[in-house]
C-alpha cells in the first residue's frame, strides 16, 4: 500500500525532487513487499526520466537482478485474493529495458544471450538473430560469443533452407561454421558444425545450379 501511495505521489507532484524521492520510496517498498515487477516499473521511471540525478548503474543492476529472477522462473500473482493465478513471464520486457540502458555493461553478453533464447522460444527469430549478432560483434572473447556462434549458424541454415534469394544466408552459415571449426576445434559440438558445413555447401551448390539453369534456359 505504501508503494502504491508513493507512485500516486510522484504522479501528482510538480516538484522534480519530490517525484524522484517518491519513486525511490515506491521501489523500496515494492521490493520489501516482494512485488518485483512493480519495483521494476518504478525503477524504469527513474532511469528514463531522471538518469543524471540517480545512481544509474546501481538501478540498472537491480533491474537486471529482477529480470534474472523472472528468467529463472519467478512469477507473481495476478490477483492477491487468487494467488494461484500467475502473471505472464516478464523476462523479455525487463531484459529489453536493461539492454537499452546498458548495452555494454559487464553482464551484457549474458543478458543478450538469454534474450536471444527467450526470443527463439517465442518464435521471434529475427529478434533472436539481432541479439546473437550483437554478441558476435561487440562481445568477442566471451563464453557467450561461442554459444551465439552456434545459434547463429543454426538460424542461418534454417533461413537458407527455406529459400535464399541471393544466397546470403547460405554464405553467412558457411562463414559462421568455418569460424566455429577454426576457433573451437575441441568443442563437443564440433562434429555437428562439420556436418552442417557440408549441408551449407550443398545448399549453396543447389542455388548455383538453379541460377546456371535459369541462364541456360534464357540462352
XYZ file of N, CA and C in Angstrom:
657
model
N 0.833 -1.203 0.000
C 0.000 0.000 0.000
C 0.865 1.249 0.000
N 1.932 1.238 0.781
C 2.842 2.387 0.817
C 3.453 2.626 -0.560
N 3.870 1.537 -1.201
C 4.461 1.656 -2.538
C 3.517 2.319 -3.516
N 2.252 1.905 -3.507
C 1.273 2.476 -4.428
C 1.001 3.945 -4.106
N 0.948 4.309 -2.815
C 0.748 5.703 -2.441
C 1.911 6.580 -2.917
N 3.139 6.033 -2.811
C 4.291 6.777 -3.319
C 4.195 6.966 -4.842
N 3.702 5.952 -5.560
C 3.507 6.082 -7.002
C 2.469 7.160 -7.311
N 1.416 7.209 -6.506
C 0.414 8.272 -6.681
C 1.049 9.646 -6.446
N 1.905 9.713 -5.440
C 2.549 10.992 -5.107
C 3.428 11.484 -6.261
N 4.188 10.576 -6.883
C 5.056 11.012 -7.982
C 4.248 11.451 -9.182
N 3.071 10.860 -9.357
C 2.199 11.252 -10.466
C 1.621 12.653 -10.250
N 1.265 12.960 -9.008
C 0.606 14.226 -8.707
C 1.591 15.378 -8.490
N 2.808 15.063 -8.102
C 3.770 16.105 -7.721
C 4.225 16.925 -8.928
N 4.464 18.213 -8.680
C 5.066 19.102 -9.671
C 6.571 19.226 -9.452
N 6.982 19.092 -8.217
C 8.385 19.257 -7.858
C 9.203 18.038 -8.282
N 10.302 18.296 -9.024
C 11.139 17.218 -9.566
C 11.762 16.359 -8.456
N 12.259 17.008 -7.424
C 12.887 16.271 -6.323
C 11.870 15.382 -5.624
N 10.654 15.893 -5.434
C 9.604 15.097 -4.797
C 9.262 13.875 -5.648
N 9.234 14.049 -6.962
C 8.945 12.917 -7.854
C 10.020 11.833 -7.704
N 11.282 12.262 -7.706
C 12.384 11.302 -7.580
C 12.311 10.577 -6.233
N 12.117 11.336 -5.167
C 12.040 10.730 -3.832
C 10.876 9.743 -3.739
N 9.737 10.112 -4.328
C 8.560 9.240 -4.280
C 8.817 7.943 -5.032
N 9.453 8.042 -6.196
C 9.746 6.833 -6.984
C 10.749 5.935 -6.265
N 11.755 6.539 -5.642
C 12.730 5.737 -4.898
C 12.066 5.024 -3.733
N 11.176 5.731 -3.036
C 10.456 5.114 -1.924
C 9.502 4.025 -2.418
N 8.869 4.263 -3.558
C 7.972 3.259 -4.120
C 8.743 1.984 -4.447
N 9.891 2.136 -5.116
C 10.709 0.971 -5.473
C 11.152 0.216 -4.226
N 11.555 0.954 -3.192
C 11.995 0.334 -1.941
C 10.866 -0.476 -1.297
N 9.674 0.086 -1.266
C 8.557 -0.614 -0.624
C 8.066 -1.799 -1.444
N 8.054 -1.663 -2.759
C 7.671 -2.796 -3.598
C 8.678 -3.942 -3.440
N 9.941 -3.577 -3.283
C 10.962 -4.614 -3.073
C 10.725 -5.334 -1.750
N 10.417 -4.570 -0.701
C 10.156 -5.181 0.607
C 8.915 -6.067 0.569
N 7.945 -5.682 -0.263
C 6.710 -6.467 -0.389
C 6.859 -7.616 -1.387
N 8.075 -7.738 -2.002
C 8.372 -8.787 -2.996
C 7.467 -8.669 -4.233
N 7.118 -7.446 -4.577
C 6.372 -7.169 -5.813
C 7.388 -6.670 -6.838
N 8.080 -7.631 -7.445
C 9.264 -7.293 -8.232
C 8.935 -6.540 -9.518
N 7.838 -6.888 -10.177
C 7.520 -6.192 -11.414
C 7.145 -4.735 -11.130
N 6.438 -4.494 -10.039
C 6.118 -3.110 -9.670
C 7.388 -2.342 -9.301
N 8.322 -3.032 -8.652
C 9.611 -2.399 -8.352
C 10.324 -2.022 -9.648
N 10.329 -2.958 -10.607
C 10.939 -2.678 -11.916
C 10.310 -1.453 -12.570
N 8.983 -1.350 -12.504
C 8.273 -0.223 -13.129
C 8.703 1.101 -12.508
N 8.826 1.147 -11.190
C 9.265 2.373 -10.517
C 10.708 2.716 -10.899
N 11.567 1.703 -10.945
C 12.961 1.928 -11.346
C 13.049 2.432 -12.783
N 12.197 1.894 -13.648
C 12.217 2.295 -15.055
C 11.849 3.772 -15.215
N 10.900 4.239 -14.426
C 10.539 5.662 -14.465
C 11.719 6.527 -14.026
N 12.444 6.087 -13.010
C 13.628 6.824 -12.567
C 14.705 6.850 -13.651
N 14.969 5.708 -14.261
C 16.033 5.605 -15.254
C 15.709 6.387 -16.526
N 14.452 6.360 -16.916
C 14.056 7.063 -18.137
C 13.996 8.581 -17.942
N 13.509 9.024 -16.797
C 13.201 10.446 -16.610
C 14.246 11.235 -15.835
N 15.036 10.524 -15.005
C 15.975 11.263 -14.143
C 17.358 10.591 -14.125
N 17.918 10.247 -15.287
C 19.162 9.463 -15.306
C 20.359 10.151 -14.657
N 20.396 11.480 -14.686
C 21.556 12.207 -14.130
C 21.434 12.459 -12.637
N 20.279 12.155 -12.062
C 20.046 12.514 -10.662
C 19.911 11.291 -9.758
N 20.246 10.141 -10.270
C 20.132 8.895 -9.510
C 21.428 8.100 -9.645
N 21.541 7.026 -8.894
C 22.672 6.105 -9.065
C 22.313 5.163 -10.225
N 22.602 5.616 -11.431
C 22.140 4.936 -12.643
C 22.607 3.480 -12.687
N 23.909 3.253 -12.498
C 24.464 1.894 -12.608
C 23.825 0.943 -11.595
N 23.630 1.434 -10.391
C 23.053 0.588 -9.338
C 21.618 0.186 -9.672
N 20.825 1.130 -10.194
C 19.431 0.825 -10.512
C 19.318 -0.105 -11.716
N 20.199 0.077 -12.700
C 20.201 -0.834 -13.851
C 20.561 -2.246 -13.400
N 21.549 -2.339 -12.512
C 21.940 -3.650 -11.993
C 20.782 -4.302 -11.255
N 20.022 -3.504 -10.511
C 18.863 -4.068 -9.814
C 17.822 -4.553 -10.809
N 17.599 -3.810 -11.878
C 16.674 -4.272 -12.918
C 17.141 -5.604 -13.507
N 18.447 -5.720 -13.730
C 18.979 -6.974 -14.272
C 18.734 -8.133 -13.303
N 18.905 -7.868 -12.006
C 18.644 -8.899 -10.999
C 17.176 -9.329 -11.029
N 16.273 -8.357 -11.170
C 14.840 -8.681 -11.231
C 14.546 -9.510 -12.483
N 15.098 -9.082 -13.614
C 14.896 -9.838 -14.855
C 15.409 -11.261 -14.740
N 16.528 -11.436 -14.059
C 17.114 -12.769 -13.905
C 16.255 -13.662 -13.017
N 15.572 -13.070 -12.044
C 14.658 -13.849 -11.211
C 13.469 -14.354 -12.045
N 12.933 -13.489 -12.915
C 11.856 -13.929 -13.805
C 12.374 -14.976 -14.792
N 13.577 -14.785 -15.301
C 14.185 -15.751 -16.229
C 14.321 -17.121 -15.569
N 14.608 -17.108 -14.268
C 14.777 -18.361 -13.518
C 13.446 -18.998 -13.119
N 12.333 -18.338 -13.451
C 11.029 -18.942 -13.180
C 10.119 -18.174 -12.249
N 10.572 -17.023 -11.755
C 9.743 -16.219 -10.859
C 8.461 -15.766 -11.565
N 7.320 -15.961 -10.907
C 6.045 -15.463 -11.419
C 5.282 -14.856 -10.239
N 4.559 -13.783 -10.503
C 3.819 -13.115 -9.439
C 2.328 -13.336 -9.607
N 1.616 -13.260 -8.501
C 0.167 -13.468 -8.535
C -0.508 -12.314 -9.268
N -1.430 -12.654 -10.154
C -2.169 -11.627 -10.888
C -3.158 -10.922 -9.960
N -3.739 -11.677 -9.021
C -4.726 -11.142 -8.083
C -4.355 -11.608 -6.677
N -4.317 -10.668 -5.744
C -3.878 -11.014 -4.397
C -4.785 -12.035 -3.732
N -6.085 -12.018 -4.059
C -7.014 -12.962 -3.437
C -7.109 -14.285 -4.209
N -6.386 -14.381 -5.337
C -6.313 -15.640 -6.087
C -4.844 -15.919 -6.412
N -4.024 -16.258 -5.420
C -2.577 -16.382 -5.622
C -2.170 -17.491 -6.592
N -3.077 -18.411 -6.898
C -2.738 -19.480 -7.833
C -2.794 -19.018 -9.296
N -3.375 -17.850 -9.554
C -3.399 -17.289 -10.907
C -2.171 -16.400 -11.067
N -1.264 -16.801 -11.966
C 0.020 -16.123 -12.083
C 0.064 -15.193 -13.300
N 0.821 -14.107 -13.144
C 1.094 -13.215 -14.259
C 2.003 -13.918 -15.267
N 2.031 -13.395 -16.487
C 2.908 -13.974 -17.504
C 4.363 -13.610 -17.214
N 5.272 -14.294 -17.887
C 6.701 -14.044 -17.719
C 7.045 -12.619 -18.169
N 7.800 -11.911 -17.359
C 8.190 -10.538 -17.669
C 9.653 -10.433 -18.105
N 10.311 -11.557 -18.310
C 11.755 -11.552 -18.580
C 12.120 -10.695 -19.781
N 11.412 -10.887 -20.900
C 11.768 -10.175 -22.132
C 11.631 -8.669 -21.941
N 10.514 -8.231 -21.384
C 10.295 -6.799 -21.182
C 11.393 -6.181 -20.323
N 11.752 -6.866 -19.242
C 12.753 -6.332 -18.322
C 14.139 -6.350 -18.953
N 14.495 -7.463 -19.586
C 15.806 -7.560 -20.221
C 15.947 -6.551 -21.365
N 14.882 -6.309 -22.118
C 14.945 -5.312 -23.186
C 15.225 -3.926 -22.623
N 14.605 -3.608 -21.491
C 14.848 -2.311 -20.849
C 16.304 -2.199 -20.402
N 16.814 -3.241 -19.778
C 18.206 -3.229 -19.312
C 19.160 -3.110 -20.490
N 18.866 -3.801 -21.564
C 19.706 -3.739 -22.772
C 19.769 -2.311 -23.331
N 18.641 -1.601 -23.298
C 18.631 -0.208 -23.759
C 19.477 0.681 -22.851
N 19.386 0.456 -21.545
C 20.093 1.311 -20.593
C 21.598 1.022 -20.558
N 21.981 -0.248 -20.728
C 23.390 -0.622 -20.531
C 23.824 -1.676 -21.550
N 23.916 -1.300 -22.838
C 24.238 -2.287 -23.874
C 25.639 -2.871 -23.781
N 26.537 -2.212 -23.021
C 27.913 -2.708 -22.940
C 28.349 -2.943 -21.494
N 27.382 -3.173 -20.622
C 27.712 -3.488 -19.226
C 28.435 -4.834 -19.150
N 29.021 -5.095 -18.002
C 29.764 -6.348 -17.818
C 28.872 -7.563 -18.040
N 27.603 -7.435 -17.647
C 26.683 -8.559 -17.772
C 25.984 -8.604 -19.136
N 26.281 -7.660 -20.029
C 25.564 -7.548 -21.306
C 25.628 -8.818 -22.167
N 26.785 -9.499 -22.296
C 26.793 -10.715 -23.119
C 25.813 -11.772 -22.629
N 25.781 -11.989 -21.312
C 24.861 -12.976 -20.746
C 23.416 -12.543 -20.964
N 23.139 -11.269 -20.715
C 21.786 -10.748 -20.901
C 21.315 -10.935 -22.341
N 22.163 -10.566 -23.304
C 21.776 -10.658 -24.715
C 21.587 -12.108 -25.151
N 22.408 -13.011 -24.617
C 22.227 -14.423 -24.980
C 20.915 -14.949 -24.410
N 20.642 -14.627 -23.154
C 19.364 -15.053 -22.563
C 18.184 -14.473 -23.342
N 18.315 -13.216 -23.745
C 17.255 -12.567 -24.506
C 17.053 -13.279 -25.844
N 18.162 -13.662 -26.490
C 18.064 -14.408 -27.742
C 17.342 -15.726 -27.577
N 17.645 -16.429 -26.498
C 16.977 -17.711 -26.220
C 15.480 -17.499 -25.992
N 15.141 -16.456 -25.239
C 13.727 -16.153 -24.986
C 12.997 -15.810 -26.282
N 13.656 -15.054 -27.163
C 13.047 -14.733 -28.457
C 12.779 -16.000 -29.265
N 13.746 -16.917 -29.270
C 13.562 -18.178 -30.008
C 12.383 -18.967 -29.451
N 12.260 -18.982 -28.132
C 11.141 -19.703 -27.506
C 9.799 -19.111 -27.913
N 9.784 -17.792 -28.204
C 8.556 -17.106 -28.619
C 8.377 -17.115 -30.136
N 9.311 -17.732 -30.854
C 9.233 -17.762 -32.306
C 9.653 -16.467 -32.973
N 10.330 -15.580 -32.224
C 10.781 -14.298 -32.781
C 12.217 -14.454 -33.282
N 12.347 -15.086 -34.436
C 13.664 -15.479 -34.945
C 14.512 -14.262 -35.315
N 13.927 -13.263 -35.957
C 14.706 -12.095 -36.363
C 15.238 -11.324 -35.156
N 14.438 -11.230 -34.099
C 14.899 -10.561 -32.883
C 16.033 -11.353 -32.232
N 15.911 -12.691 -32.243
C 16.980 -13.532 -31.705
C 18.259 -13.347 -32.512
N 18.103 -13.299 -33.825
C 19.241 -13.111 -34.720
C 19.988 -11.825 -34.382
N 19.246 -10.758 -34.152
C 19.861 -9.472 -33.811
C 20.635 -9.564 -32.499
N 20.058 -10.224 -31.501
C 20.725 -10.351 -30.207
C 22.021 -11.153 -30.325
N 21.979 -12.275 -31.049
C 23.178 -13.112 -31.201
C 24.240 -12.406 -32.048
N 23.812 -11.669 -33.062
C 24.775 -10.940 -33.895
C 25.456 -9.825 -33.103
N 24.728 -9.201 -32.187
C 25.332 -8.187 -31.310
C 26.443 -8.794 -30.468
N 26.191 -9.986 -29.953
C 27.218 -10.660 -29.144
C 28.447 -10.931 -29.999
N 28.228 -11.454 -31.191
C 29.328 -11.780 -32.098
C 30.143 -10.550 -32.457
N 29.476 -9.410 -32.566
C 30.133 -8.177 -32.994
C 30.827 -7.446 -31.847
N 30.162 -7.356 -30.686
C 30.629 -6.470 -29.625
C 31.191 -7.175 -28.393
N 31.049 -8.484 -28.302
C 31.469 -9.169 -27.072
C 32.372 -10.359 -27.390
N 33.340 -10.108 -28.236
C 34.267 -11.172 -28.631
C 35.146 -11.578 -27.452
N 35.431 -12.865 -27.409
C 36.265 -13.389 -26.337
C 35.495 -13.874 -25.130
N 34.183 -13.656 -25.130
C 33.355 -14.135 -24.021
C 32.841 -15.542 -24.321
N 32.412 -16.224 -23.279
C 31.826 -17.552 -23.463
C 30.552 -17.459 -24.297
N 29.823 -16.366 -24.120
C 28.573 -16.181 -24.865
C 28.823 -16.040 -26.361
N 30.007 -15.562 -26.737
C 30.313 -15.448 -28.175
C 30.263 -16.826 -28.837
N 30.807 -17.831 -28.147
C 30.788 -19.186 -28.704
C 29.364 -19.712 -28.807
N 28.593 -19.564 -27.741
C 27.202 -20.041 -27.763
C 26.410 -19.337 -28.862
N 26.639 -18.027 -28.998
C 25.926 -17.249 -30.012
C 26.297 -17.716 -31.412
N 27.567 -18.091 -31.622
C 28.003 -18.548 -32.949
C 27.245 -19.804 -33.373
N 27.066 -20.744 -32.449
C 26.307 -21.963 -32.771
C 24.847 -21.624 -33.083
N 24.261 -20.730 -32.292
C 22.877 -20.336 -32.538
C 22.742 -19.626 -33.889
N 23.696 -18.761 -34.205
C 23.657 -18.039 -35.479
C 23.771 -19.001 -36.652
N 24.686 -19.949 -36.556
C 24.847 -20.921 -37.640
C 23.548 -21.671 -37.886
N 22.888 -22.076 -36.815
C 21.628 -22.817 -36.929
C 20.533 -21.958 -37.579
N 20.432 -20.690 -37.159
C 19.419 -19.794 -37.726
C 19.707 -19.532 -39.201
N 20.969 -19.264 -39.534
C 21.324 -19.017 -40.936
C 20.979 -20.220 -41.812
N 21.272 -21.416 -41.292
C 20.972 -22.634 -42.054
C 19.467 -22.785 -42.285
N 18.699 -22.534 -41.250
C 17.243 -22.639 -41.397
C 16.711 -21.651 -42.422
N 17.221 -20.418 -42.390
C 16.778 -19.409 -43.347
C 17.212 -19.782 -44.764
N 18.420 -20.319 -44.903
C 18.913 -20.711 -46.230
C 18.085 -21.853 -46.809
N 17.675 -22.777 -45.954
C 16.925 -23.947 -46.436
C 15.504 -23.604 -46.850
N 14.983 -22.462 -46.333
C 13.607 -22.084 -46.651
C 13.496 -21.239 -47.916
N 14.623 -20.863 -48.467
C 14.608 -20.014 -49.653
C 15.599 -18.891 -49.474
N 16.600 -18.860 -50.337
C 17.728 -17.947 -50.153
C 17.965 -17.202 -51.462
N 17.161 -16.148 -51.689
C 17.170 -15.450 -52.969
C 18.543 -15.157 -53.538
N 19.379 -14.458 -52.790
C 20.706 -14.099 -53.298
C 21.817 -14.951 -52.700
N 21.439 -15.961 -51.955
C 22.431 -16.864 -51.372
C 23.125 -16.315 -50.143
N 22.657 -15.172 -49.602
C 23.363 -14.533 -48.489
C 23.283 -15.348 -47.207
N 22.128 -15.979 -46.957
C 22.008 -16.772 -45.728
C 22.952 -17.969 -45.768
N 23.050 -18.596 -46.945
C 23.976 -19.712 -47.086
C 25.417 -19.291 -46.872
N 25.781 -18.134 -47.401
C 27.151 -17.633 -47.217
C 27.436 -17.337 -45.740
N 26.454 -16.721 -45.059
C 26.633 -16.439 -43.637
C 26.760 -17.731 -42.836
N 25.969 -18.731 -43.190
C 26.035 -20.021 -42.485
C 27.411 -20.640 -42.645
N 27.920 -20.655 -43.880
C 29.225 -21.279 -44.124
C 30.345 -20.516 -43.410
N 30.270 -19.187 -43.455
C 31.309 -18.389 -42.795
C 31.293 -18.613 -41.281
N 30.107 -18.683 -40.707
C 29.992 -18.884 -39.256
C 30.456 -20.273 -38.855
N 30.085 -21.272 -39.635
C 30.503 -22.643 -39.328
C 32.014 -22.804 -39.454
N 32.608 -22.187 -40.467
C 34.071 -22.251 -40.612
C 34.750 -21.572 -39.422
N 34.177 -20.465 -38.969
C 34.725 -19.772 -37.806
C 34.660 -20.663 -36.564
N 33.536 -21.359 -36.387
C 33.377 -22.258 -35.243
C 34.421 -23.365 -35.286
N 34.584 -23.984 -36.460
C 35.527 -25.105 -36.609
C 36.958 -24.653 -36.347
N 37.281 -23.449 -36.817
C 38.635 -22.927 -36.633
C 38.893 -22.480 -35.199
N 37.880 -21.845 -34.584
C 38.084 -21.226 -33.265
C 37.853 -22.183 -32.104
N 36.959 -23.174 -32.290
C 36.610 -24.081 -31.188
C 36.763 -25.546 -31.622
N 37.969 -25.941 -32.058
C 38.153 -27.291 -32.619
C 37.883 -28.427 -31.639
N 37.980 -28.150 -30.333
C 37.806 -29.205 -29.328
C 36.416 -29.202 -28.697
N 35.521 -28.352 -29.196
C 34.178 -28.285 -28.620
C 33.429 -29.591 -28.881
N 32.582 -29.988 -27.934
C 31.860 -31.259 -28.067
C 30.867 -31.255 -29.221
N 30.484 -30.060 -29.708
C 29.539 -29.950 -30.815
C 30.228 -29.744 -32.159
N 31.549 -29.942 -32.198
C 32.285 -29.626 -33.424
C 31.897 -30.534 -34.585
N 31.529 -31.772 -34.292
C 31.105 -32.675 -35.376
C 29.807 -32.186 -36.008
N 28.928 -31.621 -35.191
C 27.704 -31.019 -35.744
C 28.067 -29.902 -36.716
N 29.043 -29.065 -36.329
C 29.453 -27.947 -37.178
C 30.034 -28.445 -38.494
N 30.843 -29.494 -38.435
C 31.438 -30.038 -39.668
C 30.361 -30.612 -40.589
N 29.409 -31.312 -40.000
C 28.335 -31.898 -40.800
C 27.453 -30.804 -41.415
N 27.152 -29.785 -40.635
C 26.299 -28.715 -41.136
C 27.015 -27.858 -42.178
N 28.341 -27.802 -42.123
C 29.089 -27.101 -43.168
C 28.895 -27.814 -44.512
N 28.872 -29.138 -44.475
C 28.585 -29.898 -45.705
C 27.172 -29.595 -46.204
N 26.231 -29.508 -45.263
C 24.853 -29.169 -45.630
C 24.793 -27.788 -46.272
N 25.516 -26.831 -45.689
C 25.540 -25.468 -46.230
C 26.162 -25.442 -47.613
N 27.227 -26.213 -47.813
C 27.858 -26.292 -49.136
C 26.888 -26.875 -50.170
N 26.121 -27.873 -49.751
C 25.134 -28.491 -50.653
C 24.049 -27.481 -51.030
N 23.573 -26.736 -50.056
C 22.561 -25.702 -50.343
C 23.108 -24.669 -51.317
N 24.367 -24.295 -51.111
C 24.986 -23.315 -51.998
C 25.132 -23.878 -53.405
N 25.494 -25.156 -53.511
C 25.641 -25.794 -54.819
C 24.301 -25.849 -55.553
N 23.239 -26.184 -54.821
C 21.900 -26.230 -55.434
C 21.483 -24.850 -55.936
N 21.812 -23.825 -55.158
C 21.479 -22.468 -55.560
C 22.227 -22.084 -56.827
N 23.527 -22.379 -56.849
C 24.336 -22.070 -58.027
C 23.831 -22.832 -59.256
N 23.451 -24.087 -59.062
C 22.925 -24.912 -60.162
C 21.632 -24.297 -60.709
N 20.745 -23.867 -59.814
C 19.475 -23.276 -60.245
C 19.704 -21.993 -61.039
N 20.665 -21.162 -60.602
C 20.965 -19.918 -61.326
C 21.529 -20.243 -62.707
N 22.449 -21.208 -62.735
C 23.032 -21.598 -64.023
C 21.961 -22.122 -64.967
N 21.044 -22.922 -64.436
C 19.944 -23.478 -65.252
C 19.045 -22.367 -65.802
N 18.801 -21.347 -64.977
C 17.986 -20.219 -65.396
C 18.632 -19.498 -66.593
N 19.939 -19.214 -66.473
C 20.630 -18.530 -67.565
C 20.710 -19.396 -68.816
N 20.885 -20.715 -68.641
C 20.958 -21.611 -69.812
C 19.629 -21.561 -70.571
N 18.512 -21.601 -69.837
C 17.213 -21.575 -70.481
C 16.941 -20.240 -71.180
N 17.562 -19.167 -70.659
C 17.408 -17.846 -71.292
C 18.350 -17.673 -72.476
N 19.155 -18.686 -72.737
C 20.094 -18.620 -73.853
C 21.351 -17.836 -73.535
